[in-house]
mmCIF file of C-alpha atoms in Angstrom:
data_model
loop_
_atom_site.group_PDB
_atom_site.id
_atom_site.type_symbol
_atom_site.label_atom_id
_atom_site.label_comp_id
_atom_site.label_asym_id
_atom_site.label_seq_id
_atom_site.Cartn_x
_atom_site.Cartn_y
_atom_site.Cartn_z
ATOM 1 C CA MET A 1 -0.096 0.076 -0.003
ATOM 2 C CA ALA A 2 2.786 2.185 -0.708
ATOM 3 C CA GLN A 3 1.542 5.794 -1.672
ATOM 4 C CA THR A 4 2.920 8.551 -3.985
ATOM 5 C CA ALA A 5 2.830 11.773 -2.279
ATOM 6 C CA THR A 6 4.809 14.652 -1.512
ATOM 7 C CA VAL A 7 7.508 14.032 1.224
ATOM 8 C CA GLN A 8 6.666 17.015 3.047
ATOM 9 C CA GLU A 9 2.977 15.852 3.684
ATOM 10 C CA PHE A 10 4.338 13.507 5.990
ATOM 11 C CA LYS A 11 7.801 14.398 7.154
ATOM 12 C CA LYS A 12 7.222 18.077 7.911
ATOM 13 C CA THR A 13 5.392 17.923 11.174
ATOM 14 C CA ASP A 14 8.283 19.437 13.078
ATOM 15 C CA SER A 15 8.389 22.638 10.630
ATOM 16 C CA ALA A 16 6.740 25.612 11.849
ATOM 17 C CA THR A 17 3.097 26.509 10.273
ATOM 18 C CA THR A 18 3.134 28.801 7.521
ATOM 19 C CA TYR A 19 0.228 31.213 8.699
ATOM 20 C CA LYS A 20 0.471 33.607 5.431
ATOM 21 C CA ILE A 21 -0.274 30.249 3.378
ATOM 22 C CA LEU A 22 -3.017 29.469 5.436
ATOM 23 C CA PHE A 23 -4.774 32.692 5.472
ATOM 24 C CA ILE A 24 -4.239 33.413 2.016
ATOM 25 C CA ILE A 25 -5.642 29.815 0.946
ATOM 26 C CA ALA A 26 -8.609 30.379 3.477
ATOM 27 C CA LEU A 27 -9.272 33.671 1.741
ATOM 28 C CA CYS A 28 -9.510 31.770 -1.628
ATOM 29 C CA HIS A 29 -11.881 29.124 -0.028
ATOM 30 C CA LEU A 30 -14.083 32.091 1.095
ATOM 31 C CA LEU A 31 -14.327 33.758 -2.195
ATOM 32 C CA ASN A 32 -14.623 30.382 -3.989
ATOM 33 C CA ASP A 33 -17.517 29.157 -1.800
ATOM 34 C CA SER A 34 -19.084 32.847 -1.692
ATOM 35 C CA ILE A 35 -19.522 31.986 -5.410
ATOM 36 C CA GLN A 36 -21.236 28.495 -5.002
ATOM 37 C CA SER A 37 -23.475 30.077 -2.344
ATOM 38 C CA VAL A 38 -24.717 32.311 -4.756
ATOM 39 C CA VAL A 39 -26.769 29.282 -6.386
ATOM 40 C CA PRO A 40 -28.904 28.213 -3.332
ATOM 41 C CA ALA A 41 -29.031 31.680 -2.637
ATOM 42 C CA MET A 42 -30.866 32.661 -5.973
ATOM 43 C CA PHE A 43 -33.591 29.732 -4.963
ATOM 44 C CA PRO A 44 -36.345 32.427 -3.822
ATOM 45 C CA ILE A 45 -35.378 34.638 -6.779
ATOM 46 C CA LEU A 46 -35.664 31.685 -9.417
ATOM 47 C CA GLU A 47 -38.661 30.473 -7.903
ATOM 48 C CA GLN A 48 -40.758 33.746 -8.199
ATOM 49 C CA SER A 49 -39.088 34.620 -11.686
ATOM 50 C CA MET A 50 -39.184 31.296 -13.200
ATOM 51 C CA GLY A 51 -41.808 29.765 -11.175
ATOM 52 C CA LEU A 52 -39.626 26.799 -10.313
ATOM 53 C CA SER A 53 -40.795 24.033 -8.275
ATOM 54 C CA PHE A 54 -39.112 22.550 -5.098
ATOM 55 C CA THR A 55 -38.076 19.772 -7.496
ATOM 56 C CA GLN A 56 -36.617 21.867 -10.033
ATOM 57 C CA LEU A 57 -34.634 23.845 -7.283
ATOM 58 C CA GLY A 58 -33.420 20.791 -5.865
ATOM 59 C CA ILE A 59 -32.220 19.546 -9.237
ATOM 60 C CA ILE A 60 -30.190 22.621 -9.642
ATOM 61 C CA GLY A 61 -28.407 22.375 -6.360
ATOM 62 C CA PHE A 62 -27.854 18.551 -7.310
ATOM 63 C CA SER A 63 -26.213 19.878 -10.457
ATOM 64 C CA LEU A 64 -23.807 21.906 -8.936
ATOM 65 C CA ASN A 65 -22.941 19.586 -6.077
ATOM 66 C CA ILE A 66 -22.919 16.362 -7.692
ATOM 67 C CA VAL A 67 -20.377 17.167 -10.172
ATOM 68 C CA SER A 68 -18.302 18.547 -7.421
ATOM 69 C CA SER A 69 -18.603 15.365 -5.649
ATOM 70 C CA ILE A 70 -17.850 12.848 -8.247
ATOM 71 C CA MET A 71 -14.832 14.988 -9.504
ATOM 72 C CA GLN A 72 -13.022 15.796 -6.206
ATOM 73 C CA PRO A 73 -11.811 12.410 -5.267
ATOM 74 C CA PHE A 74 -10.663 11.729 -8.996
ATOM 75 C CA VAL A 75 -8.875 15.259 -8.619
ATOM 76 C CA GLY A 76 -7.094 14.102 -5.417
ATOM 77 C CA MET A 77 -6.054 10.546 -6.653
ATOM 78 C CA ILE A 78 -4.539 12.067 -9.888
ATOM 79 C CA THR A 79 -2.518 14.855 -7.837
ATOM 80 C CA ASP A 80 -1.582 12.544 -5.125
ATOM 81 C CA ARG A 81 0.475 10.992 -8.000
ATOM 82 C CA LYS A 82 1.368 14.046 -9.733
ATOM 83 C CA PRO A 83 0.897 17.102 -7.684
ATOM 84 C CA MET A 84 -0.221 20.123 -10.057
ATOM 85 C CA PRO A 85 0.089 23.592 -8.309
ATOM 86 C CA PHE A 86 -1.458 25.588 -11.227
ATOM 87 C CA ALA A 87 -4.476 23.321 -11.162
ATOM 88 C CA LEU A 88 -5.845 25.727 -8.594
ATOM 89 C CA PRO A 89 -6.027 29.185 -10.578
ATOM 90 C CA ILE A 90 -7.145 27.085 -13.904
ATOM 91 C CA GLY A 91 -9.945 25.734 -11.800
ATOM 92 C CA LEU A 92 -11.313 29.086 -10.704
ATOM 93 C CA MET A 93 -11.355 29.964 -14.234
ATOM 94 C CA PHE A 94 -14.285 27.308 -14.837
ATOM 95 C CA THR A 95 -15.904 29.098 -11.907
ATOM 96 C CA LEU A 96 -15.668 32.506 -13.273
ATOM 97 C CA ILE A 97 -17.152 30.916 -16.471
ATOM 98 C CA GLY A 98 -20.165 29.441 -14.684
ATOM 99 C CA VAL A 99 -21.218 32.536 -12.724
ATOM 100 C CA LEU A 100 -21.012 34.552 -15.670
ATOM 101 C CA GLY A 101 -23.094 32.042 -17.343
ATOM 102 C CA LEU A 102 -25.507 31.993 -14.282
ATOM 103 C CA ALA A 103 -26.280 35.870 -14.388
ATOM 104 C CA PHE A 104 -27.414 35.837 -17.809
ATOM 105 C CA ALA A 105 -28.863 32.060 -18.456
ATOM 106 C CA PRO A 106 -32.683 32.721 -19.683
ATOM 107 C CA SER A 107 -33.806 28.845 -19.104
ATOM 108 C CA PHE A 108 -33.803 26.411 -16.452
ATOM 109 C CA LEU A 109 -31.424 24.134 -18.710
ATOM 110 C CA LEU A 110 -28.817 26.761 -19.168
ATOM 111 C CA ILE A 111 -28.783 27.764 -15.285
ATOM 112 C CA VAL A 112 -28.005 23.861 -14.804
ATOM 113 C CA ILE A 113 -25.261 24.068 -17.141
ATOM 114 C CA SER A 114 -23.715 27.337 -15.671
ATOM 115 C CA VAL A 115 -23.836 25.662 -12.207
ATOM 116 C CA VAL A 116 -21.978 22.430 -13.747
ATOM 117 C CA PHE A 117 -19.196 24.764 -14.591
ATOM 118 C CA ILE A 118 -19.259 26.105 -10.988
ATOM 119 C CA GLY A 119 -19.104 22.606 -9.812
ATOM 120 C CA LEU A 120 -16.092 21.637 -11.709
ATOM 121 C CA GLY A 121 -14.217 24.760 -10.591
ATOM 122 C CA SER A 122 -15.149 23.482 -7.025
ATOM 123 C CA ALA A 123 -13.865 19.769 -8.036
ATOM 124 C CA VAL A 124 -10.495 21.267 -8.668
ATOM 125 C CA PHE A 125 -9.873 23.683 -5.947
ATOM 126 C CA HIS A 126 -11.453 21.647 -2.874
ATOM 127 C CA PRO A 127 -8.807 18.732 -2.594
ATOM 128 C CA GLU A 128 -5.777 20.983 -3.661
ATOM 129 C CA GLY A 129 -6.613 23.741 -1.173
ATOM 130 C CA SER A 130 -6.793 21.079 1.421
ATOM 131 C CA ARG A 131 -3.520 19.604 0.400
ATOM 132 C CA VAL A 132 -1.840 23.268 0.685
ATOM 133 C CA ALA A 133 -3.481 23.703 4.041
ATOM 134 C CA TYR A 134 -1.560 20.373 5.025
ATOM 135 C CA MET A 135 1.457 21.589 3.510
ATOM 136 C CA ALA A 136 1.342 24.927 5.371
ATOM 137 C CA ALA A 137 0.274 23.144 8.641
ATOM 138 C CA GLY A 138 3.610 22.062 10.464
ATOM 139 C CA PRO A 139 2.415 19.940 13.606
ATOM 140 C CA ARG A 140 -0.984 21.833 13.897
ATOM 141 C CA ARG A 141 -3.514 19.954 11.279
ATOM 142 C CA GLY A 142 -6.158 20.297 13.084
ATOM 143 C CA LEU A 143 -5.973 24.225 13.428
ATOM 144 C CA ALA A 144 -4.591 24.313 9.763
ATOM 145 C CA GLN A 145 -7.627 22.576 8.412
ATOM 146 C CA SER A 146 -10.032 24.650 10.557
ATOM 147 C CA ILE A 147 -8.360 27.882 9.086
ATOM 148 C CA TYR A 148 -8.927 26.550 5.679
ATOM 149 C CA GLN A 149 -12.265 25.196 6.019
ATOM 150 C CA VAL A 150 -13.586 28.288 7.881
ATOM 151 C CA GLY A 151 -12.889 30.212 4.922
ATOM 152 C CA GLY A 152 -14.982 28.045 2.705
ATOM 153 C CA ASN A 153 -18.100 27.777 5.449
ATOM 154 C CA SER A 154 -17.589 31.738 5.857
ATOM 155 C CA GLY A 155 -18.090 32.185 1.901
ATOM 156 C CA GLN A 156 -21.269 29.880 2.324
ATOM 157 C CA ALA A 157 -22.394 31.790 5.378
ATOM 158 C CA LEU A 158 -22.667 35.175 2.892
ATOM 159 C CA ALA A 159 -25.248 33.317 0.903
ATOM 160 C CA PRO A 160 -28.328 34.825 3.065
ATOM 161 C CA LEU A 161 -26.399 38.440 2.659
ATOM 162 C CA ILE A 162 -26.114 37.979 -1.241
ATOM 163 C CA THR A 163 -29.608 37.403 -1.397
ATOM 164 C CA ALA A 164 -30.862 40.173 0.789
ATOM 165 C CA LEU A 165 -28.418 42.861 -0.527
ATOM 166 C CA ILE A 166 -27.679 41.662 -4.061
ATOM 167 C CA LEU A 167 -30.232 39.420 -5.547
ATOM 168 C CA VAL A 168 -33.063 40.805 -4.168
ATOM 169 C CA PRO A 169 -32.343 44.235 -5.432
ATOM 170 C CA PHE A 170 -30.898 43.161 -9.038
ATOM 171 C CA GLY A 171 -32.436 39.850 -9.438
ATOM 172 C CA GLN A 172 -30.511 37.305 -11.670
ATOM 173 C CA LYS A 173 -28.225 39.478 -13.411
ATOM 174 C CA GLY A 174 -26.744 40.291 -9.779
ATOM 175 C CA ALA A 175 -24.752 37.121 -9.920
ATOM 176 C CA GLY A 176 -22.654 38.932 -12.369
ATOM 177 C CA TRP A 177 -21.011 40.982 -9.868
ATOM 178 C CA PHE A 178 -19.278 37.643 -8.466
ATOM 179 C CA THR A 179 -17.117 37.433 -11.778
ATOM 180 C CA ILE A 180 -15.062 40.056 -9.855
ATOM 181 C CA VAL A 181 -14.550 37.637 -6.802
ATOM 182 C CA ALA A 182 -13.619 34.887 -9.105
ATOM 183 C CA ALA A 183 -11.308 36.891 -10.693
ATOM 184 C CA VAL A 184 -9.604 38.028 -7.466
ATOM 185 C CA ALA A 185 -9.576 34.426 -6.497
ATOM 186 C CA VAL A 186 -7.635 33.536 -9.674
ATOM 187 C CA GLY A 187 -4.997 36.027 -8.805
ATOM 188 C CA LEU A 188 -4.326 34.976 -5.076
ATOM 189 C CA LEU A 189 -4.019 31.456 -6.500
ATOM 190 C CA VAL A 190 -1.753 31.966 -8.943
ATOM 191 C CA TYR A 191 0.567 33.260 -5.976
ATOM 192 C CA ILE A 192 -0.263 30.191 -3.853
ATOM 193 C CA ALA A 193 0.776 27.790 -7.169
ATOM 194 C CA PHE A 194 4.075 29.461 -7.095
ATOM 195 C CA TRP A 195 4.470 28.773 -3.406
ATOM 196 C CA TYR A 196 2.968 25.426 -3.949
ATOM 197 C CA ALA A 197 5.746 24.691 -6.783
ATOM 198 C CA ASN A 198 8.678 26.033 -4.898
ATOM 199 C CA LYS A 199 7.582 23.699 -1.711
ATOM 200 C CA LEU A 200 7.758 20.791 -3.925
ATOM 201 C CA LYS A 201 11.209 21.711 -5.382
ATOM 202 C CA ILE A 202 12.443 22.244 -1.889
ATOM 203 C CA ASP A 203 11.196 19.209 -0.054
ATOM 204 C CA GLY A 204 11.311 16.885 -3.249
ATOM 205 C CA HIS A 205 8.775 14.017 -4.310
ATOM 206 C CA LYS A 206 10.052 10.633 -3.043
ATOM 207 C CA PRO A 207 7.490 8.150 -3.018
ATOM 208 C CA LYS A 208 9.825 5.508 -1.775
ATOM 209 C CA GLU A 209 9.690 7.454 1.697
ATOM 210 C CA MET A 210 5.972 6.420 2.356
ATOM 211 C CA LYS A 211 6.361 2.647 2.117
ATOM 212 C CA ASN A 212 6.041 2.127 6.092
ATOM 213 C CA LEU A 213 2.988 4.067 6.481
ATOM 214 C CA ALA A 214 0.726 1.573 5.571
ATOM 215 C CA PRO A 215 -0.155 -1.579 7.811
ATOM 216 C CA ALA A 216 1.022 -4.861 6.384
ATOM 217 C CA SER A 217 -1.937 -6.763 7.402
ATOM 218 C CA PHE A 218 -5.017 -7.432 5.162
ATOM 219 C CA SER A 219 -7.123 -7.372 8.322
ATOM 220 C CA PHE A 220 -5.698 -4.015 9.246
ATOM 221 C CA GLN A 221 -6.627 -2.380 5.747
ATOM 222 C CA ARG A 222 -10.189 -3.961 5.884
ATOM 223 C CA GLN A 223 -10.740 -2.333 9.256
ATOM 224 C CA ILE A 224 -9.576 0.727 7.670
ATOM 225 C CA ARG A 225 -11.769 0.608 5.055
ATOM 226 C CA PHE A 226 -14.911 0.138 7.434
ATOM 227 C CA TYR A 227 -13.879 3.076 9.806
ATOM 228 C CA LEU A 228 -13.388 5.193 6.581
ATOM 229 C CA LEU A 229 -17.146 4.083 5.510
ATOM 230 C CA VAL A 230 -18.532 4.920 8.728
ATOM 231 C CA ILE A 231 -16.681 8.456 8.592
ATOM 232 C CA LEU A 232 -18.428 8.846 5.250
ATOM 233 C CA PHE A 233 -21.813 7.887 6.664
ATOM 234 C CA LEU A 234 -21.382 10.372 9.602
ATOM 235 C CA ILE A 235 -20.574 13.149 6.863
ATOM 236 C CA PHE A 236 -23.870 11.985 4.803
ATOM 237 C CA ALA A 237 -26.281 12.613 7.926
ATOM 238 C CA ARG A 238 -24.498 15.859 8.702
ATOM 239 C CA SER A 239 -24.846 16.912 5.051
ATOM 240 C CA TRP A 240 -28.441 16.020 4.666
ATOM 241 C CA TYR A 241 -29.405 18.299 7.475
ATOM 242 C CA ILE A 242 -27.582 21.148 6.220
ATOM 243 C CA SER A 243 -28.770 20.536 2.881
ATOM 244 C CA GLY A 244 -32.225 20.756 4.481
ATOM 245 C CA ILE A 245 -31.706 24.076 6.117
ATOM 246 C CA THR A 246 -29.575 26.063 3.625
ATOM 247 C CA ASN A 247 -31.962 25.286 0.616
ATOM 248 C CA TYR A 248 -35.595 24.869 2.524
ATOM 249 C CA TYR A 249 -35.368 26.573 5.949
ATOM 250 C CA ALA A 250 -36.014 29.852 4.370
ATOM 251 C CA PHE A 251 -39.304 28.754 2.721
ATOM 252 C CA TYR A 252 -40.167 27.113 6.037
ATOM 253 C CA ALA A 253 -39.366 30.315 7.901
ATOM 254 C CA ILE A 254 -41.655 32.564 5.403
ATOM 255 C CA ASP A 255 -44.609 30.055 5.643
ATOM 256 C CA LYS A 256 -44.312 29.659 9.417
ATOM 257 C CA TYR A 257 -43.661 33.010 10.699
ATOM 258 C CA SER A 258 -44.761 35.199 7.592
ATOM 259 C CA PHE A 259 -41.344 36.555 7.180
ATOM 260 C CA SER A 260 -39.962 38.433 4.165
ATOM 261 C CA ILE A 261 -37.408 36.638 1.806
ATOM 262 C CA GLN A 262 -34.664 39.243 3.682
ATOM 263 C CA GLN A 263 -35.903 38.209 7.131
ATOM 264 C CA ALA A 264 -35.620 34.347 6.151
ATOM 265 C CA GLN A 265 -32.316 34.966 4.598
ATOM 266 C CA LEU A 266 -30.961 36.638 7.824
ATOM 267 C CA TYR A 267 -32.052 33.458 9.975
ATOM 268 C CA LEU A 268 -29.929 31.316 7.751
ATOM 269 C CA PHE A 269 -27.031 33.687 7.892
ATOM 270 C CA VAL A 270 -27.104 33.480 11.724
ATOM 271 C CA PHE A 271 -26.926 29.580 10.973
ATOM 272 C CA LEU A 272 -24.245 29.746 8.647
ATOM 273 C CA VAL A 273 -22.321 32.438 10.463
ATOM 274 C CA ALA A 274 -22.219 29.969 13.705
ATOM 275 C CA GLY A 275 -21.082 27.126 11.785
ATOM 276 C CA ALA A 276 -18.251 29.011 10.310
ATOM 277 C CA LEU A 277 -17.186 29.552 13.828
ATOM 278 C CA GLY A 278 -17.616 26.003 15.000
ATOM 279 C CA THR A 279 -15.550 25.018 12.055
ATOM 280 C CA PHE A 280 -12.806 27.228 13.333
ATOM 281 C CA PHE A 281 -12.869 26.174 17.059
ATOM 282 C CA GLY A 282 -13.313 22.201 15.865
ATOM 283 C CA GLY A 283 -10.066 21.933 14.798
ATOM 284 C CA PRO A 284 -7.974 23.181 17.742
ATOM 285 C CA LEU A 285 -10.264 21.263 19.984
ATOM 286 C CA ALA A 286 -9.352 18.113 18.415
ATOM 287 C CA ASP A 287 -5.810 18.755 18.357
ATOM 288 C CA ARG A 288 -6.343 18.902 22.096
ATOM 289 C CA PHE A 289 -9.108 16.469 22.997
ATOM 290 C CA GLY A 290 -9.011 14.246 20.124
ATOM 291 C CA LYS A 291 -10.719 13.953 16.765
ATOM 292 C CA LYS A 292 -12.985 10.942 17.660
ATOM 293 C CA THR A 293 -14.444 12.993 20.645
ATOM 294 C CA ILE A 294 -15.085 16.092 18.631
ATOM 295 C CA ILE A 295 -16.904 14.162 16.168
ATOM 296 C CA LEU A 296 -19.023 12.411 18.401
ATOM 297 C CA LEU A 297 -20.079 15.406 20.535
ATOM 298 C CA SER A 298 -20.748 17.399 17.411
ATOM 299 C CA MET A 299 -23.145 15.140 16.082
ATOM 300 C CA ILE A 300 -24.893 14.065 19.477
ATOM 301 C CA GLY A 301 -24.769 17.561 20.934
ATOM 302 C CA SER A 302 -26.681 19.355 18.001
ATOM 303 C CA ALA A 303 -29.427 16.541 17.725
ATOM 304 C CA PRO A 304 -31.729 17.531 20.730
ATOM 305 C CA ILE A 305 -31.411 21.298 19.282
ATOM 306 C CA THR A 306 -32.345 20.206 15.912
ATOM 307 C CA ILE A 307 -35.101 18.166 16.790
ATOM 308 C CA LEU A 308 -36.690 20.871 19.025
ATOM 309 C CA LEU A 309 -36.211 23.707 16.254
ATOM 310 C CA PRO A 310 -39.114 23.426 14.161
ATOM 311 C CA PHE A 311 -41.414 23.664 17.013
ATOM 312 C CA VAL A 312 -40.274 27.084 18.753
ATOM 313 C CA PRO A 313 -41.358 30.718 18.019
ATOM 314 C CA HIS A 314 -39.180 33.057 16.009
ATOM 315 C CA TYR A 315 -37.274 34.548 18.455
ATOM 316 C CA PHE A 316 -36.234 31.338 19.972
ATOM 317 C CA ALA A 317 -35.663 29.833 16.594
ATOM 318 C CA VAL A 318 -32.664 32.246 15.827
ATOM 319 C CA VAL A 319 -30.872 31.261 19.044
ATOM 320 C CA LEU A 320 -31.342 27.488 18.338
ATOM 321 C CA LEU A 321 -30.072 27.868 14.719
ATOM 322 C CA ALA A 322 -27.025 29.773 15.843
ATOM 323 C CA ILE A 323 -26.095 26.701 18.728
ATOM 324 C CA ALA A 324 -26.915 23.949 16.421
ATOM 325 C CA GLY A 325 -24.881 25.367 13.571
ATOM 326 C CA PHE A 326 -22.023 26.026 15.836
ATOM 327 C CA ILE A 327 -22.218 22.590 17.197
ATOM 328 C CA LEU A 328 -22.723 20.538 14.246
ATOM 329 C CA MET A 329 -20.033 22.183 12.082
ATOM 330 C CA SER A 330 -17.156 21.947 14.436
ATOM 331 C CA SER A 331 -16.737 18.574 13.149
ATOM 332 C CA PHE A 332 -16.431 19.711 9.509
ATOM 333 C CA SER A 333 -12.777 20.026 9.509
ATOM 334 C CA VAL A 334 -11.938 17.410 11.777
ATOM 335 C CA THR A 335 -13.576 14.704 9.636
ATOM 336 C CA VAL A 336 -11.046 15.545 6.955
ATOM 337 C CA VAL A 337 -8.087 15.656 9.199
ATOM 338 C CA TYR A 338 -9.300 12.345 10.863
ATOM 339 C CA ALA A 339 -9.460 10.452 7.303
ATOM 340 C CA GLN A 340 -6.128 11.910 6.017
ATOM 341 C CA GLU A 341 -4.790 10.087 9.044
ATOM 342 C CA LEU A 342 -6.464 7.352 8.713
ATOM 343 C CA VAL A 343 -5.318 6.618 5.153
ATOM 344 C CA PRO A 344 -1.937 8.272 5.094
ATOM 345 C CA GLY A 345 -0.548 9.079 1.580
ATOM 346 C CA LYS A 346 -3.760 9.893 0.202
ATOM 347 C CA ILE A 347 -4.110 13.659 1.439
ATOM 348 C CA GLY A 348 -5.827 14.749 -1.780
ATOM 349 C CA THR A 349 -7.658 11.523 -2.139
ATOM 350 C CA MET A 350 -9.102 11.939 1.192
ATOM 351 C CA ALA A 351 -9.761 15.564 1.012
ATOM 352 C CA GLY A 352 -11.804 15.036 -2.147
ATOM 353 C CA LEU A 353 -13.488 12.023 -0.785
ATOM 354 C CA THR A 354 -14.477 13.677 2.510
ATOM 355 C CA VAL A 355 -15.329 17.070 1.295
ATOM 356 C CA GLY A 356 -16.772 15.950 -2.143
ATOM 357 C CA LEU A 357 -18.780 13.588 -0.147
ATOM 358 C CA ALA A 358 -20.089 16.402 1.745
ATOM 359 C CA PHE A 359 -21.292 18.016 -1.737
ATOM 360 C CA GLY A 360 -22.411 14.831 -3.015
ATOM 361 C CA MET A 361 -24.648 14.139 -0.060
ATOM 362 C CA GLY A 362 -25.819 17.682 -0.181
ATOM 363 C CA ALA A 363 -26.789 17.304 -3.712
ATOM 364 C CA LEU A 364 -28.566 14.200 -3.201
ATOM 365 C CA GLY A 365 -30.304 15.553 -0.105
ATOM 366 C CA SER A 366 -30.920 18.684 -1.849
ATOM 367 C CA VAL A 367 -33.228 16.534 -4.610
ATOM 368 C CA PHE A 368 -34.593 13.971 -2.238
ATOM 369 C CA LEU A 369 -35.773 16.865 0.519
ATOM 370 C CA GLY A 370 -37.255 18.936 -2.379
ATOM 371 C CA VAL A 371 -39.348 15.839 -3.608
ATOM 372 C CA LEU A 372 -40.100 15.285 -0.144
ATOM 373 C CA ALA A 373 -41.293 19.088 0.507
ATOM 374 C CA ASP A 374 -43.358 18.605 -2.664
ATOM 375 C CA THR A 375 -45.038 15.228 -1.604
ATOM 376 C CA ILE A 376 -45.764 15.558 2.414
ATOM 377 C CA GLY A 377 -45.219 18.993 2.795
ATOM 378 C CA LEU A 378 -42.213 21.436 4.012
ATOM 379 C CA THR A 379 -43.027 21.365 7.606
ATOM 380 C CA LEU A 380 -42.889 17.691 7.900
ATOM 381 C CA THR A 381 -39.859 17.411 5.659
ATOM 382 C CA ILE A 382 -37.996 19.850 8.306
ATOM 383 C CA ILE A 383 -39.202 18.164 11.051
ATOM 384 C CA SER A 384 -37.927 14.874 9.637
ATOM 385 C CA THR A 385 -34.336 16.213 9.051
ATOM 386 C CA GLY A 386 -33.852 17.048 12.646
ATOM 387 C CA PHE A 387 -33.430 13.549 13.844
ATOM 388 C CA LEU A 388 -30.278 13.183 11.368
ATOM 389 C CA PRO A 389 -27.659 14.141 13.745
ATOM 390 C CA LEU A 390 -28.613 11.248 16.175
ATOM 391 C CA LEU A 391 -26.792 8.922 13.608
ATOM 392 C CA GLY A 392 -23.660 10.468 15.359
ATOM 393 C CA PHE A 393 -23.806 7.346 17.685
ATOM 394 C CA LEU A 394 -22.194 5.462 14.902
ATOM 395 C CA THR A 395 -19.024 7.441 16.002
ATOM 396 C CA LEU A 396 -18.516 5.117 18.851
ATOM 397 C CA LEU A 397 -17.290 2.528 16.368
ATOM 398 C CA LEU A 398 -14.437 4.662 15.331
ATOM 399 C CA PRO A 399 -10.755 4.198 16.727
ATOM 400 C CA SER A 400 -9.099 6.958 18.726
ATOM 401 C CA ASP A 401 -6.361 8.858 17.482
ATOM 402 C CA LYS A 402 -4.174 7.118 19.588
ATOM 403 C CA GLN A 403 -5.270 3.847 17.992
ATOM 404 C CA ILE A 404 -4.825 5.053 14.370
ATOM 405 C CA ALA A 405 -1.097 6.152 15.296
ATOM 406 C CA ASP A 406 -0.677 2.721 16.881
ATOM 407 C CA ILE A 407 -1.420 1.058 13.398
ATOM 408 C CA TYR A 408 1.143 3.031 11.611
ATOM 409 C CA LYS A 409 3.936 2.331 14.081
#
């Protein structure tokens, strides 16, 4: 199970954390995901202007996320074998093309095609961005991944503000402003690409150094595959709940609380901002208390809140949204690092698989929950999704950080 990867991914844990690179790649992550957030942010606008059903809106979300989900692991596998620093700015060029098309698409079909381009850009960015964070982490992998991921979650948190401040006043064409955001991201990623390429030259690319990282026993490898499946299933549960909130809670709040689009989007903004904060704090807490512990507490701790949320008045709902977002998303970066340490030598592949799966499960959740809302009603759909975090009890099946380290001694 010898793996090909850059030596620094496994040998540089004694080096200092490169905060400058971490903050720049986190900013790029923010810009990339703020562009992606334009798509679900446009749902209320498209529902009114084009008369789209919940199912059609779900298909748009599916088209965006499934492309990214399928492509991310493949990008990760390719770049594990042959790192491609300049794939980062090239990927964002696809995003730029997609967001430009989104702003001027006159039909449902062209909207779907545009979001596919945005999905392609995301598929390239996420595994390679996670690799950059890993390379710059030094000994603080949890913190580094949190800094990187909080950039993305902060970008997603901008979706309600994008709706309230840009898309409601300017409509669909307001998305065109995000071509500027994409251009800025491309410029920053060119800088990152030069750093990345130079880092490869300094540290070398020596696959033979990786030979001792895999457990020799087939039974160990089978155990690791089982643990990985558990992690992916936990991501599935978390992603479906987040998909339900980000895509459909605004409609629920408009119906239940008689909110305007702007008011409903502000509630969603609270959930997403709290989630970004949870993402940031989750990594350092995992460095201190263990990744398994944080994953377990994140899922189980949020369950009572998500179950109660649909039944409370609006002034209490905003508080519960903030708490649920913070707790649930505290495991976002932790699951990425956990998978990377569970399968060493596959940094890009594991980042693509875990983050890509989050997109993919969100895509399937978007379609399924849209169909469910059209079938049984939005209220019952929101109530049902509140029970998903209870699947976090499956975390008890996972090994601790120390047990993983012992496997690879």
